[in-house]
Tab-separated table of C-alpha atoms in Angstrom:
chain	number	residue	atom	x	y	z
G	1	MET	CA	-8.864	12.306	1.466
G	2	VAL	CA	-10.721	15.560	0.955
G	3	HIS	CA	-9.773	17.999	3.721
G	4	THR	CA	-11.769	20.974	4.999
G	5	ASP	CA	-10.244	23.452	7.401
G	6	PRO	CA	-12.324	23.287	10.610
G	7	ALA	CA	-11.160	26.786	11.523
G	8	ASN	CA	-12.430	28.142	8.205
G	9	PRO	CA	-15.558	26.261	7.081
G	10	ASP	CA	-15.933	28.491	4.012
G	11	SER	CA	-12.496	27.591	2.663
G	12	LYS	CA	-12.122	25.533	-0.503
G	13	PRO	CA	-11.713	21.772	0.129
G	14	THR	CA	-8.298	20.351	-0.707
G	15	ILE	CA	-6.881	16.874	-1.291
G	16	LYS	CA	-4.507	15.503	1.340
G	17	GLN	CA	-2.373	12.379	1.238
G	18	VAL	CA	-2.987	9.828	3.996
G	19	GLU	CA	-0.142	7.441	3.229
G	20	PHE	CA	1.804	5.671	0.498
G	21	ASN	CA	1.674	1.874	0.510
G	22	THR	CA	4.429	-0.167	-1.117
G	23	ILE	CA	3.661	-3.685	0.150
G	24	ALA	CA	0.542	-5.868	0.083
G	25	SER	CA	-1.710	-3.085	-1.214
G	26	SER	CA	-4.868	-5.156	-1.122
G	27	PHE	CA	-8.406	-4.991	-2.524
G	28	GLY	CA	-7.419	-4.295	-6.120
G	29	GLY	CA	-9.370	-7.386	-7.141
G	30	LEU	CA	-12.385	-6.726	-4.953
G	31	SER	CA	-12.567	-3.031	-5.855
G	32	THR	CA	-13.080	-3.938	-9.520
G	33	LYS	CA	-15.822	-6.403	-8.558
G	34	VAL	CA	-17.562	-3.863	-6.320
G	35	SER	CA	-17.401	-1.203	-9.048
G	36	GLN	CA	-19.007	-3.655	-11.475
G	37	LEU	CA	-21.684	-4.506	-8.894
G	38	HIS	CA	-22.584	-0.872	-8.241
G	39	SER	CA	-22.629	-0.077	-11.957
G	40	TYR	CA	-24.980	-3.009	-12.608
G	41	LEU	CA	-27.316	-2.034	-9.774
G	42	ASN	CA	-27.429	1.497	-11.141
G	43	GLU	CA	-28.225	0.243	-14.666
G	44	ILE	CA	-31.240	-1.743	-13.436
G	45	ALA	CA	-32.471	1.227	-11.363
G	46	ALA	CA	-31.966	-0.631	-8.096
G	47	TYR	CA	-31.063	2.542	-6.231
G	48	PRO	CA	-33.964	4.611	-4.931
G	49	PRO	CA	-34.319	8.095	-6.416
G	50	THR	CA	-33.352	11.017	-4.239
G	51	SER	CA	-36.042	13.353	-3.020
G	52	PRO	CA	-35.832	16.108	-4.030
G	53	PRO	CA	-33.905	14.897	-7.074
G	54	THR	CA	-30.451	16.396	-6.605
G	55	ILE	CA	-28.516	13.931	-8.747
G	56	ALA	CA	-29.051	13.408	-12.458
G	57	TYR	CA	-27.437	10.805	-14.687
G	58	PRO	CA	-25.231	9.078	-12.118
G	59	SER	CA	-22.502	6.874	-13.529
G	60	PHE	CA	-19.769	4.707	-12.106
G	61	PRO	CA	-16.348	4.965	-13.760
G	62	ALA	CA	-14.768	1.744	-14.932
G	63	ASN	CA	-12.211	0.413	-12.471
G	64	PRO	CA	-9.475	-1.546	-14.310
G	65	CYS	CA	-7.561	-2.801	-11.246
G	66	ILE	CA	-7.710	-6.505	-12.116
G	67	GLU	CA	-6.714	-5.945	-15.732
G	68	SER	CA	-4.015	-3.346	-14.971
G	69	LEU	CA	-2.405	-5.069	-11.983
G	70	SER	CA	-2.317	-8.508	-13.599
G	71	HIS	CA	-0.856	-6.893	-16.720
G	72	GLY	CA	1.783	-5.317	-14.478
G	73	PHE	CA	2.733	-8.729	-13.112
G	74	SER	CA	2.939	-10.191	-16.605
G	75	THR	CA	5.098	-7.250	-17.728
G	76	ALA	CA	7.562	-7.928	-14.891
G	77	HIS	CA	7.492	-11.629	-15.780
G	78	ARG	CA	8.497	-10.807	-19.367
G	79	ALA	CA	11.170	-8.360	-18.188
G	80	TYR	CA	12.809	-11.170	-16.216
G	81	GLY	CA	13.650	-12.779	-19.518
G	82	PRO	CA	14.122	-16.454	-20.405
G	83	SER	CA	15.128	-19.149	-17.947
G	84	LYS	CA	18.675	-18.853	-16.681
G	85	SER	CA	18.720	-22.458	-15.498
G	86	SER	CA	20.609	-25.237	-17.229
G	87	PRO	CA	18.703	-27.093	-18.473
G	88	SER	CA	15.985	-24.449	-18.835
G	89	LEU	CA	13.039	-24.574	-16.441
G	90	PRO	CA	9.493	-23.273	-16.835
G	91	LEU	CA	9.023	-19.846	-15.267
G	92	CYS	CA	6.411	-19.029	-12.635
G	93	ILE	CA	5.125	-16.259	-10.348
G	94	LEU	CA	4.853	-16.731	-6.578
G	95	PHE	CA	2.225	-15.058	-4.389
G	96	ILE	CA	3.581	-15.016	-0.811
G	97	VAL	CA	0.569	-15.218	1.529
G	98	THR	CA	-0.429	-15.754	5.130
G	99	VAL	CA	-2.038	-18.902	6.546
G	100	PRO	CA	-4.909	-18.748	7.200
G	101	GLU	CA	-5.589	-16.142	4.513
G	102	SER	CA	-8.789	-14.103	4.934
G	103	ASN	CA	-8.278	-12.145	1.715
G	104	ILE	CA	-7.865	-15.045	-0.699
G	105	PHE	CA	-10.597	-14.016	-3.157
G	106	ASP	CA	-9.055	-10.596	-3.683
G	107	GLN	CA	-5.755	-12.321	-4.456
G	108	LEU	CA	-7.355	-14.909	-6.752
G	109	ALA	CA	-8.863	-12.083	-8.796
G	110	LEU	CA	-5.294	-11.080	-9.690
G	111	SER	CA	-3.704	-14.505	-10.013
G	112	THR	CA	-6.445	-16.096	-12.135
G	113	PRO	CA	-5.842	-13.844	-15.199
G	114	LEU	CA	-2.143	-14.661	-14.982
G	115	GLN	CA	-3.032	-18.332	-15.396
G	116	THR	CA	-5.818	-17.984	-17.937
G	117	ALA	CA	-5.096	-14.873	-20.026
G	118	TYR	CA	-1.292	-14.772	-19.816
G	119	GLU	CA	-0.676	-18.515	-19.349
G	120	ILE	CA	1.870	-17.912	-16.584
G	121	PRO	CA	2.009	-20.629	-13.893
G	122	THR	CA	1.141	-18.825	-10.662
G	123	PHE	CA	1.388	-20.387	-7.219
G	124	ARG	CA	0.483	-19.412	-3.671
G	125	LEU	CA	3.153	-20.030	-1.047
G	126	ALA	CA	2.763	-19.416	2.676
G	127	PHE	CA	5.367	-17.072	4.121
G	128	SER	CA	6.033	-19.700	6.792
G	129	ALA	CA	6.821	-22.336	4.115
G	130	ILE	CA	9.270	-20.354	1.950
G	131	LEU	CA	12.352	-22.270	3.057
G	132	ASP	CA	10.553	-25.598	2.685
G	133	HIS	CA	9.718	-25.239	-0.990
G	134	THR	CA	12.258	-22.855	-2.536
G	135	THR	CA	16.005	-22.890	-3.135
G	136	VAL	CA	18.471	-20.317	-4.484
G	137	SER	CA	21.250	-21.483	-6.759
G	138	SER	CA	24.803	-20.961	-5.564
G	139	ASN	CA	26.059	-19.679	-8.925
G	140	LYS	CA	26.200	-16.053	-10.017
G	141	HIS	CA	22.657	-16.140	-11.392
G	142	ARG	CA	21.111	-16.685	-7.897
G	143	ILE	CA	18.121	-18.425	-9.483
G	144	LEU	CA	15.103	-18.904	-7.239
G	145	ASN	CA	13.569	-22.356	-7.737
G	146	TYR	CA	10.165	-23.476	-6.512
G	147	SER	CA	8.817	-27.018	-6.148
G	148	PRO	CA	5.065	-27.180	-5.456
G	149	PRO	CA	4.230	-29.334	-2.412
G	150	HIS	CA	1.562	-31.152	-4.441
G	151	SER	CA	4.165	-32.006	-7.122
G	152	PRO	CA	7.614	-31.968	-5.479
G	153	GLU	CA	9.293	-33.636	-8.455
G	154	MET	CA	8.461	-30.570	-10.581
G	155	SER	CA	10.746	-27.518	-10.464
G	156	TYR	CA	10.023	-23.965	-11.620
G	157	GLU	CA	12.237	-20.924	-11.943
G	158	VAL	CA	10.602	-17.942	-10.208
G	159	SER	CA	10.475	-14.726	-12.222
G	160	LEU	CA	8.447	-12.618	-9.760
G	161	VAL	CA	7.746	-12.765	-6.022
G	162	TYR	CA	4.616	-10.842	-4.984
G	163	PHE	CA	4.365	-10.215	-1.241
G	164	ARG	CA	0.908	-10.301	0.320
G	165	ALA	CA	2.601	-11.158	3.622
G	166	GLY	CA	5.752	-10.010	5.374
G	167	TYR	CA	4.569	-6.513	6.339
G	168	SER	CA	3.733	-7.192	9.999
G	169	PRO	CA	5.969	-8.203	12.935
G	170	SER	CA	3.570	-11.098	13.511
G	171	HIS	CA	4.764	-12.551	10.194
G	172	TYR	CA	8.268	-12.937	11.654
G	173	PRO	CA	7.838	-15.159	14.731
G	174	SER	CA	11.348	-16.654	14.544
G	175	SER	CA	14.781	-16.180	13.054
G	176	ALA	CA	13.770	-18.610	10.305
G	177	SER	CA	11.170	-16.070	9.149
G	178	TRP	CA	13.856	-13.423	8.721
G	179	ASP	CA	16.047	-15.984	6.962
G	180	ALA	CA	13.191	-16.664	4.551
G	181	ARG	CA	12.822	-12.982	3.674
G	182	LEU	CA	16.576	-12.648	3.131
G	183	HIS	CA	16.507	-15.860	1.081
G	184	LEU	CA	14.019	-14.333	-1.369
G	185	GLU	CA	15.676	-10.934	-1.301
G	186	ARG	CA	19.057	-12.324	-2.354
G	187	SER	CA	17.581	-14.176	-5.313
G	188	ALA	CA	17.433	-12.921	-8.902
G	189	ALA	CA	13.621	-12.982	-8.930
G	190	ILE	CA	11.929	-9.603	-9.284
G	191	LYS	CA	10.433	-8.619	-5.938
G	192	CYS	CA	7.142	-6.770	-5.464
G	193	PRO	CA	8.356	-5.107	-3.366
G	194	SER	CA	12.078	-5.366	-2.712
G	195	ILE	CA	13.084	-4.696	0.876
G	196	LEU	CA	14.222	-1.166	-0.047
G	197	THR	CA	10.889	-0.377	-1.691
G	198	HIS	CA	9.108	-1.909	1.301
G	199	LEU	CA	10.971	0.370	3.705
G	200	ALA	CA	10.450	3.393	1.428
G	201	GLY	CA	6.723	3.108	2.159
G	202	SER	CA	7.163	3.198	5.931
G	203	LYS	CA	5.656	5.894	8.119
G	204	LYS	CA	9.123	7.202	9.015
G	205	ILE	CA	9.996	7.895	5.375
G	206	GLN	CA	6.650	9.633	4.893
G	207	GLN	CA	7.436	11.789	7.913
G	208	GLU	CA	10.894	12.694	6.600
G	209	LEU	CA	9.310	13.904	3.355
G	210	ALA	CA	6.361	15.712	4.935
G	211	THR	CA	7.805	17.398	8.039
G	212	PRO	CA	7.391	21.169	7.528
G	213	ASN	CA	10.482	22.739	5.926
G	214	SER	CA	11.957	19.323	5.100
G	215	PRO	CA	14.387	19.565	2.169
G	216	HIS	CA	14.111	15.893	1.200
G	217	LEU	CA	11.155	16.098	-1.192
G	218	ALA	CA	12.847	18.780	-3.274
G	219	ASN	CA	16.093	16.816	-3.222
G	220	PHE	CA	14.355	13.842	-4.809
G	221	LEU	CA	12.263	15.750	-7.347
G	222	SER	CA	14.352	18.779	-8.306
G	223	ARG	CA	16.054	16.958	-11.214
G	224	THR	CA	12.795	16.138	-12.976
G	225	SER	CA	10.170	18.537	-11.603
G	226	SER	CA	9.627	22.284	-11.504
G	227	ALA	CA	9.533	24.227	-8.248
G	228	ASP	CA	5.806	24.807	-8.807
G	229	LEU	CA	5.103	21.077	-9.140
G	230	ILE	CA	7.142	20.326	-6.020
G	231	ASP	CA	5.090	22.894	-4.080
G	232	ARG	CA	1.854	21.384	-5.389
G	233	ILE	CA	2.955	17.944	-4.222
G	234	ARG	CA	4.092	19.318	-0.857
G	235	ASN	CA	0.691	20.957	-0.396
G	236	THR	CA	-0.966	17.535	-0.498
G	237	PHE	CA	0.881	16.607	2.727
G	238	THR	CA	-0.414	17.303	6.183
G	239	ALA	CA	2.156	18.221	8.816
G	240	ILE	CA	3.939	15.078	10.071
G	241	TYR	CA	6.514	15.159	12.857
G	242	PRO	CA	9.027	12.840	14.508
G	243	LEU	CA	9.143	12.333	18.256
G	244	ASP	CA	12.847	12.928	18.816
G	245	ASP	CA	15.400	15.539	19.895
G	246	THR	CA	15.166	17.711	16.780
G	247	PRO	CA	13.324	21.064	17.009
G	248	GLU	CA	10.473	19.535	14.999
G	249	GLY	CA	10.434	16.525	17.299
G	250	GLN	CA	10.336	18.642	20.451
G	251	HIS	CA	7.470	20.656	18.973
G	252	ALA	CA	5.618	17.421	18.239
G	253	ILE	CA	6.171	16.133	21.780
G	254	ARG	CA	4.636	19.325	23.175
G	255	LEU	CA	1.614	18.851	20.916
G	256	ALA	CA	1.255	15.143	21.647
G	257	THR	CA	1.432	15.501	25.438
G	258	SER	CA	-1.100	18.339	25.583
G	259	ALA	CA	-4.676	17.285	26.299
G	260	LYS	CA	-5.930	20.185	24.145
G	261	ASP	CA	-3.450	20.286	21.259
G	262	SER	CA	-3.365	16.514	20.732
G	263	GLU	CA	-7.028	16.594	19.627
G	264	GLY	CA	-5.999	17.525	16.090
G	265	TYR	CA	-3.459	14.722	15.613
G	266	VAL	CA	-3.024	10.985	15.163
G	267	LEU	CA	-0.068	8.984	16.491
G	268	LYS	CA	1.134	6.269	14.109
G	269	PRO	CA	3.587	3.401	14.718
G	270	GLN	CA	5.658	1.752	11.972
G	271	ARG	CA	2.876	-0.730	11.228
G	272	GLU	CA	0.583	-1.678	8.339
G	273	GLY	CA	-2.796	-3.350	8.213
G	274	GLY	CA	-5.056	-1.052	10.258
G	275	GLY	CA	-5.994	-0.844	13.922
G	276	ASN	CA	-2.615	0.415	15.134
G	277	ASN	CA	-3.086	4.182	15.468
G	278	VAL	CA	-3.822	6.339	18.522
G	279	TYR	CA	-6.089	9.346	18.058
G	280	GLY	CA	-6.633	12.732	19.660
G	281	SER	CA	-7.153	12.874	23.396
G	282	LYS	CA	-5.926	9.276	23.813
G	283	ILE	CA	-2.385	10.222	22.724
G	284	PRO	CA	-1.064	11.792	25.980
G	285	ALA	CA	-2.039	8.785	28.113
G	286	PHE	CA	-0.600	6.375	25.545
G	287	LEU	CA	2.747	8.180	25.509
G	288	ALA	CA	2.787	8.347	29.299
G	289	GLY	CA	2.459	4.575	29.260
G	290	LEU	CA	5.699	4.333	27.263
G	291	GLY	CA	7.597	5.868	30.156
G	292	ASP	CA	11.115	7.084	29.373
G	293	ASP	CA	11.748	4.535	26.631
G	294	GLN	CA	12.953	6.964	23.952
G	295	GLN	CA	13.298	4.229	21.344
G	296	ARG	CA	9.587	3.463	21.594
G	297	TRP	CA	8.731	7.170	21.392
G	298	ARG	CA	10.860	7.523	18.262
G	299	SER	CA	9.171	4.555	16.632
G	300	HIS	CA	6.040	6.711	16.215
G	301	ILE	CA	5.191	9.720	14.070
G	302	LEU	CA	2.666	12.461	14.836
G	303	MET	CA	0.403	13.400	11.933
G	304	GLU	CA	-2.067	16.243	11.662
G	305	LEU	CA	-5.586	14.871	11.274
G	306	ILE	CA	-7.372	15.212	7.953
G	307	LYS	CA	-10.901	16.574	8.342
G	308	PRO	CA	-13.069	15.252	5.484
G	309	PRO	CA	-16.643	16.438	4.876
G	310	THR	CA	-19.347	13.895	5.653
G	311	LEU	CA	-22.045	12.410	3.430
G	312	ARG	CA	-25.111	10.387	4.305
G	313	ASN	CA	-25.021	6.833	2.999
G	314	SER	CA	-25.491	3.189	3.947
G	315	ILE	CA	-22.872	0.486	4.527
G	316	LEU	CA	-23.588	-3.245	4.213
G	317	ARG	CA	-21.309	-5.189	6.547
G	318	ASN	CA	-21.702	-8.668	8.015
G	319	GLY	CA	-25.205	-8.890	6.551
G	320	GLU	CA	-26.408	-5.703	8.268
G	321	VAL	CA	-27.203	-2.332	6.734
G	322	GLN	CA	-25.968	0.648	8.724
G	323	SER	CA	-27.026	4.136	7.655
G	324	GLY	CA	-25.607	7.447	8.773
G	325	GLU	CA	-22.860	9.986	8.184
G	326	VAL	CA	-19.865	8.535	6.319
G	327	ILE	CA	-16.501	9.678	4.966
G	328	GLY	CA	-14.440	8.303	2.097
G	329	GLU	CA	-10.775	7.617	1.400
G	330	LEU	CA	-9.634	7.209	-2.199
G	331	GLY	CA	-6.563	5.155	-3.040
G	332	VAL	CA	-4.943	5.003	-6.477
G	333	TYR	CA	-3.024	1.892	-7.523
G	334	GLY	CA	0.058	2.118	-9.664
G	335	VAL	CA	2.462	-0.184	-11.489
G	336	CYS	CA	6.120	0.771	-11.594
G	337	LEU	CA	8.922	-1.407	-12.942
G	338	TRP	CA	12.517	-0.222	-12.930
G	339	ARG	CA	16.026	-1.502	-13.463
G	340	ASN	CA	18.475	-0.885	-10.631
G	341	GLY	CA	21.374	1.428	-11.384
G	342	HIS	CA	23.902	-0.292	-9.102
G	343	ASP	CA	25.431	-3.734	-8.975
G	344	GLU	CA	26.053	-5.641	-5.732
G	345	ALA	CA	29.404	-3.891	-5.242
G	346	GLY	CA	27.717	-0.481	-5.403
G	347	GLY	CA	29.076	0.453	-8.843
G	348	LYS	CA	27.116	1.511	-11.892
G	349	LYS	CA	25.732	-1.329	-13.971
G	350	ASN	CA	27.236	-1.424	-17.449
G	351	GLY	CA	28.418	2.151	-16.967
G	352	GLY	CA	24.802	3.370	-16.913
G	353	ASP	CA	22.894	5.871	-14.826
G	354	ALA	CA	23.374	5.205	-11.104
G	355	ASP	CA	19.728	6.172	-10.572
G	356	GLY	CA	18.545	3.246	-12.665
G	357	GLU	CA	15.934	3.265	-15.398
G	358	VAL	CA	12.149	3.315	-15.089
G	359	LEU	CA	10.794	0.779	-17.578
G	360	GLU	CA	7.070	1.011	-16.881
G	361	ASN	CA	4.950	3.417	-14.827
G	362	TRP	CA	1.172	3.673	-15.036
G	363	GLU	CA	-1.940	4.259	-13.000
G	364	ALA	CA	-3.758	0.975	-12.336
G	365	GLY	CA	-7.234	1.710	-10.995
G	366	PHE	CA	-8.553	2.825	-7.643
G	367	LEU	CA	-9.997	1.799	-4.304
G	368	LEU	CA	-12.620	3.849	-2.484
G	369	ARG	CA	-13.074	2.931	1.170
G	370	THR	CA	-16.049	4.277	3.083
G	371	LYS	CA	-16.492	4.231	6.848
G	372	GLY	CA	-18.718	5.797	9.461
G	373	SER	CA	-17.660	9.348	10.272
G	374	GLU	CA	-17.208	8.387	13.927
G	375	SER	CA	-14.711	5.628	13.045
G	376	GLU	CA	-11.067	6.612	13.445
G	377	GLU	CA	-9.545	3.704	11.504
G	378	GLY	CA	-10.273	2.924	7.854
G	379	GLY	CA	-8.959	-0.574	7.212
G	380	VAL	CA	-11.518	-2.850	5.550
G	381	ALA	CA	-9.809	-6.126	6.444
G	382	ALA	CA	-9.317	-4.881	10.015
G	383	GLY	CA	-13.089	-4.374	10.309
G	384	PHE	CA	-13.402	-0.602	10.115
G	385	GLY	CA	-14.535	0.234	6.572
G	386	ALA	CA	-16.187	-1.056	3.402
G	387	VAL	CA	-15.192	-1.177	-0.258
G	388	ASP	CA	-17.126	1.455	-2.222
G	389	SER	CA	-17.335	3.108	-5.655
G	390	PRO	CA	-17.170	6.767	-6.632
G	391	CYS	CA	-20.256	8.058	-8.401
G	392	LEU	CA	-19.916	10.682	-11.122
G	393	VAL	CA	-22.897	13.038	-11.283
G	394	ASP	CA	-24.230	16.032	-13.179
G	395	VAL	CA	-25.778	18.516	-10.759
């Protein structure tokens, strides 16, 4: 998000990172469709001219999310290699989804090209049905097999598991749900994401990297990045604190329990999906409601609020047009495929680099979410925002 310093309104706007998502990063399919829609409407002059005319030659940049993300899946599929089964089985990709699934059309936008353009069998499997329709071989290959419920006599070898479920506690109602996640994790199929990558995107990890004076960011990047680049990356972070016994944590607790100081912060739990955060003056009362349960306190992080400038625009939601002051949040998708550097025993694979090897890494389009400036949350699926497109202008 673009950030302006409220204490210095004449300061230059900067870009600040909100979060880093590593599981079920949705709306890649819909964002491409919305970009195409806005570009078409602009080409047929459907948008009213501004008065006075302050924008000339508006254009909407192409958004290649569908093409880039589906190509990323196909690249991982190829990297898996040929069938390891004996006799060989056809390979497939599994989309792990929720039931009911409110975001099916976004997902179909990614899975359809896999079927049609790449000719890769791609199936949707409910998280709750993983153990019913998949098995893992007991041999060293740990092959993940899938039998579609509509054709149980058919068996596929799974090359890639793509999680669009499994990020919320509500997805794990029983021990069988945890068994299902472990079942997939132990298999040889490529996971998007693996459990380690999933946890790397958690709020706690973001806090460890972004807490002022934290050494962790430099520790990760110092081998490949200059000190100047590390500082530039660090400057995209807002201050994020733990709520624990460390000096930083005690400072954060003083901020969070102050009716005045808490106004500039947001309290975040280890949750994804939107609608979970506590903002500003509501923070002290929320924490008071936790009592002396230190574990629950420590399960939250305190993040300095980003203050974006507002624009006037209209949002179409649920068939109604709402006009007013809005703010935007830009997300950038990426594809990254790497080979682990360790085997199951913790040793180097084939004597190679213990850090592994990055095979593919590219930018894969964008998502612009727009919401009313008075809205604290930004999740589209959670009902707080709308999918939008950036407009490039000459002024």
